[in-house]
Short mmCIF file of C-alpha atoms in Angstrom, two decimals:
data_model
loop_
_atom_site.label_atom_id
_atom_site.label_comp_id
_atom_site.label_asym_id
_atom_site.label_seq_id
_atom_site.Cartn_x
_atom_site.Cartn_y
_atom_site.Cartn_z
CA MET A 926 12.64 21.66 2.42
CA SER A 927 11.76 18.04 1.87
CA LEU A 928 12.09 15.73 4.91
CA LEU A 929 12.90 12.85 2.53
CA ARG A 930 16.47 11.84 2.42
CA PRO A 931 17.78 11.85 -1.20
CA ARG A 932 18.32 8.48 -2.72
CA ALA A 933 22.09 7.94 -3.87
CA ALA A 934 22.53 8.51 -7.52
CA GLY A 935 22.94 5.40 -9.52
CA GLY A 936 21.50 3.26 -7.05
CA GLU A 937 22.23 -0.39 -8.17
CA SER A 938 20.91 -3.62 -6.79
CA PRO A 939 23.33 -5.25 -4.42
CA VAL A 940 22.62 -8.64 -6.13
CA SER A 941 22.29 -9.16 -9.84
CA ALA A 942 20.29 -12.23 -9.96
CA ALA A 943 16.57 -11.93 -10.16
CA MET A 944 14.68 -12.88 -7.11
CA LEU A 945 11.26 -12.09 -8.83
CA GLN A 946 10.45 -12.76 -12.43
CA VAL A 947 7.21 -11.73 -14.00
CA ARG A 948 6.84 -12.91 -17.55
CA SER A 949 3.93 -11.88 -19.94
CA ALA A 950 1.63 -11.64 -16.93
CA ARG A 951 -2.06 -11.06 -17.93
CA LYS A 952 -5.12 -10.60 -15.84
CA THR A 953 -8.66 -10.32 -17.39
CA PHE A 954 -11.76 -9.99 -15.22
CA GLU A 955 -15.05 -11.15 -16.65
CA SER A 956 -18.10 -9.03 -15.77
CA ARG A 957 -21.50 -10.83 -16.01
CA GLY A 958 -23.49 -7.76 -17.20
CA ILE A 959 -27.13 -7.18 -16.31
CA VAL A 960 -29.51 -10.06 -16.93
CA GLY A 961 -31.61 -9.38 -19.98
CA LEU A 962 -29.49 -6.37 -21.16
CA GLY A 963 -26.68 -8.26 -22.99
CA ARG A 964 -23.30 -10.01 -22.43
CA GLY A 965 -20.73 -8.86 -19.95
CA GLU A 966 -17.45 -7.41 -20.63
CA SER A 967 -13.71 -8.59 -20.40
CA ILE A 968 -11.75 -6.19 -18.29
CA GLN A 969 -8.05 -6.37 -19.41
CA ALA A 970 -6.53 -5.12 -16.13
CA VAL A 971 -2.92 -6.31 -16.68
CA ARG A 972 -1.80 -6.95 -20.29
CA ASP A 973 1.59 -8.83 -21.13
CA VAL A 974 3.75 -7.31 -18.34
CA SER A 975 7.26 -8.61 -17.74
CA PHE A 976 9.91 -7.38 -15.37
CA ASP A 977 12.68 -8.69 -12.97
CA LEU A 978 13.28 -7.77 -9.29
CA ALA A 979 16.61 -8.50 -7.64
CA GLU A 980 17.34 -9.22 -3.93
CA GLY A 981 17.48 -6.00 -1.85
CA GLU A 982 16.39 -3.86 -4.74
CA THR A 983 13.25 -1.49 -4.86
CA MET A 984 11.24 -1.26 -8.07
CA ALA A 985 8.45 1.30 -8.20
CA LEU A 986 5.22 0.62 -10.41
CA VAL A 987 3.70 4.16 -11.12
CA GLY A 988 0.82 5.39 -13.06
CA GLU A 989 -2.76 6.81 -12.85
CA SER A 990 -5.52 5.11 -10.80
CA GLY A 991 -6.84 2.12 -12.78
CA CYS A 992 -3.64 1.47 -14.83
CA GLY A 993 -3.26 -1.96 -13.28
CA LYS A 994 -0.50 -1.57 -10.91
CA THR A 995 -2.37 -2.69 -7.84
CA THR A 996 -3.71 -5.75 -9.59
CA LEU A 997 -0.37 -6.64 -10.68
CA ALA A 998 0.81 -6.27 -7.09
CA ARG A 999 -2.04 -8.66 -5.86
CA MET A 1000 -0.82 -11.14 -8.34
CA VAL A 1001 2.65 -11.08 -7.08
CA VAL A 1002 1.46 -11.77 -3.51
CA GLY A 1003 -1.04 -14.44 -4.62
CA LEU A 1004 -4.26 -12.46 -3.97
CA GLU A 1005 -5.08 -12.78 -7.66
CA THR A 1006 -4.20 -15.44 -10.12
CA PRO A 1007 -2.70 -14.55 -13.60
CA THR A 1008 -4.92 -15.36 -16.53
CA SER A 1009 -1.87 -16.17 -18.29
CA GLY A 1010 1.90 -15.74 -18.08
CA SER A 1011 4.09 -16.64 -15.14
CA ILE A 1012 5.38 -15.38 -11.87
CA THR A 1013 8.60 -16.97 -10.53
CA PHE A 1014 9.91 -16.39 -7.14
CA GLU A 1015 13.50 -17.69 -6.08
CA GLY A 1016 13.55 -19.92 -9.14
CA ARG A 1017 9.95 -21.55 -8.60
CA ASP A 1018 7.15 -20.86 -10.93
CA LEU A 1019 4.25 -20.16 -8.51
CA SER A 1020 1.58 -21.69 -10.76
CA THR A 1021 3.18 -25.16 -10.74
CA LEU A 1022 3.58 -25.29 -7.02
CA ARG A 1023 1.61 -27.67 -4.63
CA PRO A 1024 -0.57 -25.81 -1.92
CA ALA A 1025 2.11 -26.82 0.83
CA GLN A 1026 4.91 -25.33 -1.31
CA VAL A 1027 2.83 -22.12 -2.09
CA ARG A 1028 2.36 -21.56 1.61
CA GLN A 1029 6.13 -21.58 2.20
CA VAL A 1030 6.67 -19.15 -0.66
CA ARG A 1031 4.16 -16.78 0.67
CA ARG A 1032 5.89 -16.69 3.91
CA ARG A 1033 8.65 -14.96 2.04
CA ILE A 1034 6.39 -12.53 0.21
CA GLN A 1035 4.38 -10.18 2.35
CA MET A 1036 2.31 -6.98 1.75
CA VAL A 1037 1.84 -3.51 3.32
CA PHE A 1038 -1.65 -2.18 2.41
CA GLN A 1039 -2.62 1.28 1.52
CA ASP A 1040 -4.99 2.21 4.27
CA PRO A 1041 -3.66 1.62 7.81
CA TYR A 1042 -7.17 2.34 9.08
CA ALA A 1043 -8.87 -0.54 7.26
CA SER A 1044 -6.04 -3.07 7.27
CA LEU A 1045 -5.81 -3.40 11.08
CA ASN A 1046 -8.37 -5.24 13.10
CA PRO A 1047 -9.86 -2.63 15.48
CA TYR A 1048 -10.67 -5.18 18.14
CA HIS A 1049 -7.08 -6.53 18.37
CA THR A 1050 -4.10 -5.17 20.21
CA VAL A 1051 -0.98 -4.19 18.41
CA GLU A 1052 0.66 -7.18 19.85
CA ARG A 1053 -1.96 -9.56 18.39
CA ILE A 1054 -1.92 -7.85 15.12
CA VAL A 1055 1.94 -8.23 14.83
CA SER A 1056 1.66 -11.94 15.73
CA GLU A 1057 -1.07 -12.75 13.18
CA PRO A 1058 1.35 -14.08 10.62
CA TRP A 1059 2.53 -16.66 13.17
CA ARG A 1060 -0.93 -18.14 13.18
CA ALA A 1061 -0.29 -19.07 9.56
CA PHE A 1062 3.34 -19.99 10.14
CA PRO A 1063 3.65 -21.34 13.70
CA ASP A 1064 7.06 -22.57 13.11
CA ALA A 1065 8.21 -19.06 12.37
CA VAL A 1066 8.93 -18.24 15.96
CA ALA A 1067 8.81 -20.34 19.06
CA LYS A 1068 5.78 -19.51 21.30
CA ALA A 1069 7.89 -18.75 24.27
CA ASP A 1070 9.95 -16.23 22.19
CA ARG A 1071 7.02 -14.38 20.73
CA PRO A 1072 6.52 -11.73 23.35
CA ALA A 1073 10.18 -10.56 23.19
CA ARG A 1074 10.17 -10.88 19.40
CA ILE A 1075 7.02 -8.72 19.12
CA ARG A 1076 8.67 -5.94 21.07
CA GLU A 1077 11.95 -6.40 19.05
CA ILE A 1078 10.01 -5.90 15.75
CA LEU A 1079 8.08 -2.88 17.29
CA ARG A 1080 11.36 -1.11 18.17
CA LEU A 1081 12.61 -1.94 14.60
CA VAL A 1082 9.83 0.19 13.01
CA GLY A 1083 10.22 2.91 15.75
CA LEU A 1084 7.62 2.06 18.28
CA ASP A 1085 8.54 1.40 21.81
CA ASP A 1086 7.18 -1.39 24.12
CA ARG A 1087 4.19 0.61 25.24
CA PHE A 1088 2.52 0.17 21.98
CA ALA A 1089 2.13 -3.40 22.22
CA GLU A 1090 -1.00 -3.25 24.37
CA ARG A 1091 -2.64 -0.48 22.43
CA PHE A 1092 -5.53 -0.83 20.01
CA PRO A 1093 -5.54 0.74 16.45
CA HIS A 1094 -7.91 3.77 17.54
CA GLN A 1095 -5.19 4.86 20.00
CA LEU A 1096 -2.70 5.23 17.32
CA SER A 1097 -2.09 8.03 14.71
CA GLY A 1098 -2.08 7.10 11.02
CA GLY A 1099 1.73 6.97 10.88
CA GLN A 1100 1.92 4.80 13.88
CA ARG A 1101 -0.83 2.49 12.47
CA GLN A 1102 1.33 2.09 9.17
CA ARG A 1103 4.35 1.35 11.30
CA VAL A 1104 2.33 -1.54 12.88
CA GLY A 1105 1.39 -2.80 9.35
CA ILE A 1106 4.91 -2.80 8.45
CA ALA A 1107 5.93 -4.64 11.55
CA ARG A 1108 3.18 -7.37 10.88
CA ALA A 1109 4.84 -7.84 7.43
CA LEU A 1110 8.21 -8.28 9.07
CA ALA A 1111 7.13 -10.94 11.51
CA VAL A 1112 7.97 -13.82 9.26
CA GLU A 1113 11.06 -12.43 7.91
CA PRO A 1114 10.13 -11.94 4.19
CA ARG A 1115 12.53 -11.40 1.41
CA LEU A 1116 10.05 -9.41 -0.62
CA ILE A 1117 7.50 -6.88 0.65
CA VAL A 1118 4.89 -5.42 -1.82
CA CYS A 1119 4.00 -1.87 -0.66
CA ASP A 1120 0.57 -0.89 -2.08
CA GLU A 1121 0.43 2.91 -1.96
CA PRO A 1122 1.74 2.63 1.66
CA VAL A 1123 1.76 6.44 2.36
CA ALA A 1124 -1.12 7.59 0.16
CA SER A 1125 -3.51 8.21 3.12
CA LEU A 1126 -0.90 10.00 5.31
CA ASP A 1127 0.05 13.45 5.83
CA VAL A 1128 3.11 14.74 3.83
CA SER A 1129 5.55 14.90 6.79
CA VAL A 1130 4.44 11.46 7.84
CA GLN A 1131 4.86 10.16 4.50
CA ALA A 1132 8.54 11.08 4.55
CA GLN A 1133 8.96 9.30 7.82
CA ILE A 1134 7.56 6.12 6.60
CA VAL A 1135 9.64 6.28 3.38
CA ASN A 1136 12.70 6.73 5.34
CA LEU A 1137 11.85 3.84 7.61
CA LEU A 1138 11.30 1.49 4.67
CA ARG A 1139 14.73 2.48 3.39
CA ASP A 1140 16.40 1.91 6.72
CA LEU A 1141 14.83 -1.44 6.99
CA GLN A 1142 15.98 -2.26 3.60
CA ASP A 1143 19.51 -1.41 4.57
CA ARG A 1144 19.32 -3.37 7.75
CA LEU A 1145 17.57 -6.50 6.50
CA GLY A 1146 18.25 -6.56 2.78
CA VAL A 1147 14.50 -6.97 1.93
CA ALA A 1148 13.33 -6.02 -1.54
CA TYR A 1149 10.40 -3.82 -2.16
CA LEU A 1150 7.87 -3.85 -5.04
CA PHE A 1151 6.50 -0.19 -4.45
CA ILE A 1152 3.12 0.76 -5.87
CA THR A 1153 2.36 4.40 -6.09
CA HIS A 1154 0.82 7.27 -8.30
CA ASP A 1155 3.06 9.91 -6.48
CA LEU A 1156 6.28 10.52 -8.43
CA ARG A 1157 7.41 12.80 -5.67
CA LEU A 1158 8.31 9.70 -3.53
CA VAL A 1159 9.78 7.43 -6.17
CA SER A 1160 13.07 9.13 -6.53
CA HIS A 1161 13.62 8.78 -2.82
CA ILE A 1162 13.22 5.08 -2.57
CA ALA A 1163 13.29 3.26 -5.88
CA ASP A 1164 16.38 1.88 -7.69
CA ARG A 1165 14.26 1.30 -10.82
CA VAL A 1166 10.83 2.54 -12.08
CA GLY A 1167 8.25 0.87 -14.31
CA VAL A 1168 5.51 3.28 -15.80
CA MET A 1169 2.15 1.47 -16.33
CA TYR A 1170 -0.81 2.79 -18.56
CA LEU A 1171 -3.98 0.82 -19.44
CA GLY A 1172 -2.46 -2.34 -17.96
CA LYS A 1173 0.80 -2.25 -19.77
CA LEU A 1174 4.38 -1.21 -19.01
CA VAL A 1175 5.14 1.70 -21.29
CA GLU A 1176 8.63 2.73 -19.94
CA SER A 1177 11.04 1.20 -17.44
CA GLY A 1178 14.53 1.86 -16.33
CA ALA A 1179 16.88 3.08 -13.63
CA THR A 1180 15.23 5.87 -11.59
CA GLU A 1181 17.77 8.50 -12.66
CA ASP A 1182 17.10 7.62 -16.37
CA ILE A 1183 13.40 7.69 -15.95
CA TYR A 1184 13.48 11.20 -14.07
CA ASP A 1185 16.28 12.73 -16.35
CA ARG A 1186 15.76 11.06 -19.59
CA ALA A 1187 12.19 9.92 -19.94
CA THR A 1188 11.44 9.15 -23.55
CA HIS A 1189 7.56 8.18 -23.44
CA PRO A 1190 5.17 11.03 -23.65
CA TYR A 1191 3.01 9.47 -20.72
CA THR A 1192 6.10 9.33 -18.44
CA GLN A 1193 7.02 12.89 -19.37
CA ALA A 1194 3.36 14.03 -18.59
CA LEU A 1195 3.39 12.36 -15.11
CA LEU A 1196 6.78 14.01 -14.33
CA GLY A 1197 5.36 17.35 -15.64
CA ASN A 1198 2.60 17.14 -13.01
CA VAL A 1199 4.91 17.06 -10.06
CA PRO A 1200 4.82 20.34 -8.11
CA LEU A 1201 7.51 22.85 -9.12
CA THR A 1202 8.90 23.05 -5.61
CA HIS A 1203 10.93 19.82 -6.27
CA PRO A 1204 14.60 20.65 -7.22
CA TRP A 1205 14.66 18.37 -10.34
CA ARG A 1206 11.56 20.18 -11.70
CA GLU A 1207 13.27 23.62 -12.08
CA ASP A 1208 14.17 23.31 -15.68
CA ARG A 1209 11.07 21.36 -16.72
CA PRO A 1210 7.80 22.69 -18.17
CA GLN A 1211 4.56 22.33 -16.10
CA PHE A 1212 2.34 19.87 -17.88
CA VAL A 1213 -1.39 19.23 -17.79
CA LEU A 1214 -2.41 16.04 -19.39
CA GLY A 1215 -5.82 16.10 -21.11
CA GLY A 1216 -8.32 13.58 -21.91
CA GLU A 1217 -9.56 10.50 -20.06
CA VAL A 1218 -7.94 7.01 -19.60
CA PRO A 1219 -9.94 4.72 -22.04
CA SER A 1220 -11.88 1.86 -20.74
CA PRO A 1221 -9.82 -1.41 -20.14
CA ALA A 1222 -12.82 -3.19 -21.57
CA ASP A 1223 -12.35 -1.51 -24.93
CA PRO A 1224 -8.78 -0.24 -25.25
CA PRO A 1225 -7.67 1.73 -28.34
CA SER A 1226 -6.09 0.01 -31.28
CA GLY A 1227 -2.45 0.33 -31.49
CA CYS A 1228 -0.84 2.36 -28.69
CA GLY A 1229 -3.15 2.73 -25.69
CA PHE A 1230 -1.92 6.29 -25.02
CA ARG A 1231 -2.52 7.60 -28.49
CA THR A 1232 -6.02 9.02 -27.74
CA ARG A 1233 -4.27 11.59 -25.16
CA CYS A 1234 -0.83 11.89 -27.01
CA TRP A 1235 0.42 14.97 -28.93
CA ARG A 1236 2.88 12.86 -30.89
CA ALA A 1237 0.33 10.30 -32.18
CA ASP A 1238 -0.33 9.59 -35.85
CA GLN A 1239 -1.83 6.94 -38.01
CA ARG A 1240 1.08 4.50 -37.32
CA CYS A 1241 0.16 4.78 -33.58
CA ALA A 1242 -3.37 3.58 -34.31
CA ASP A 1243 -2.19 0.93 -36.63
CA GLU A 1244 0.83 -0.75 -34.90
CA GLU A 1245 1.13 -1.19 -31.14
CA PRO A 1246 4.68 -0.10 -30.10
CA ALA A 1247 6.91 -2.81 -28.39
CA LEU A 1248 8.54 -2.22 -25.12
CA VAL A 1249 12.17 -2.18 -26.42
CA ASP A 1250 15.25 -0.30 -25.85
CA ARG A 1251 14.93 3.23 -27.33
CA LEU A 1252 17.50 5.92 -26.38
CA GLY A 1253 19.08 3.97 -23.50
CA HIS A 1254 16.28 2.17 -21.93
CA PRO A 1255 12.88 0.40 -22.61
CA SER A 1256 10.16 2.52 -23.94
CA ALA A 1257 6.97 1.61 -25.88
CA CYS A 1258 6.66 4.58 -28.11
CA HIS A 1259 7.25 4.78 -31.86
CA TYR A 1260 8.51 8.34 -31.41
CA ALA A 1261 10.54 8.16 -28.28
CA SER A 1262 12.37 11.41 -27.50
CA PHE A 1263 13.94 13.21 -24.68
CA ASP A 1264 12.16 16.38 -25.71
CA LEU A 1265 8.87 17.45 -24.51
CA GLU A 1266 7.56 19.46 -27.43
CA HIS A 1267 6.33 22.98 -27.13
CA GLY A 1268 2.53 23.20 -26.90
CA ALA A 1269 2.19 19.74 -25.52
CA THR A 1270 0.42 20.85 -22.40
CA THR A 1271 -3.18 20.58 -23.79
CA THR A 1272 -2.72 19.57 -27.42
CA LEU A 1273 -4.45 16.36 -28.33
CA PRO A 1274 -4.01 14.49 -31.66
CA LYS A 1275 -6.56 14.56 -34.37
CA GLU A 1276 -6.49 10.66 -34.58
CA ARG A 1277 -8.69 10.09 -31.40
CA THR A 1278 -10.79 7.32 -32.43
#
């Protein structure tokens, strides 16, 4: 039995207005190459991605390793700058703000990192780690109030006062990630970007952290951009899902629509890889997706997924499908369909070049 509490069906954002707007975002990395052996390459990590996120909502970005979801997350929090496109938070285009204005926006956007072992300074106590954001934003909490506030935040994430004086090596993996969440909460953000926040934890601990994030959202109204490759978790925390492949969104929609009525073959393949022990997998075929993800330095013409897709034909090579409404929600497939065709487990198209 799963320790995760089921997400209520039809979860809608409590506020319809978009707090975060990403429009046509691109990120290209230029590699220099090896001196004397030719020019470098342009790595297209994120390609023309657009989506909205409302207050108090959770959107999950899912996909295989290297699909661009973490790069996109780093762009949202300001750790990477978009090559083109725009990111607007609470009505302000981040690319047009002065440094002082950017600092104030960054206070309202925090991040929980994947590795709770690497993201905490081993030489600092939990108390100092949680208070780190106040060094950047000293007006967030008065100095006299900080000791009490630290303990209040620790209790909020399920840690009692005794943990304040401990060091990271004295904590379990789950406790360390709770400290990472506490640090993110210290400046009362409105958006927390969670980059694979439970990937390095045991399954039972993963459930505890996901349930904690949901409880915090219910209490504080914070929004999450939840980055993960694990679709087992998404149905328990996300209101909406965006599926990324080779730097692009290929399908998006309400979580129940994606899980029950996926139309893009890549999404169907990801869902087919989830273990059969999950109840919603009972009537779905097991799926083994063949082939390798193409290089982002040299993506295929047309549809990026066509080299691994059983539906692909010449049209898929000649014409890139737009992410538009197909059968009820946006999908970037010329042949969007609810049906996972028989024999699709290992079949690859002839048009592979």
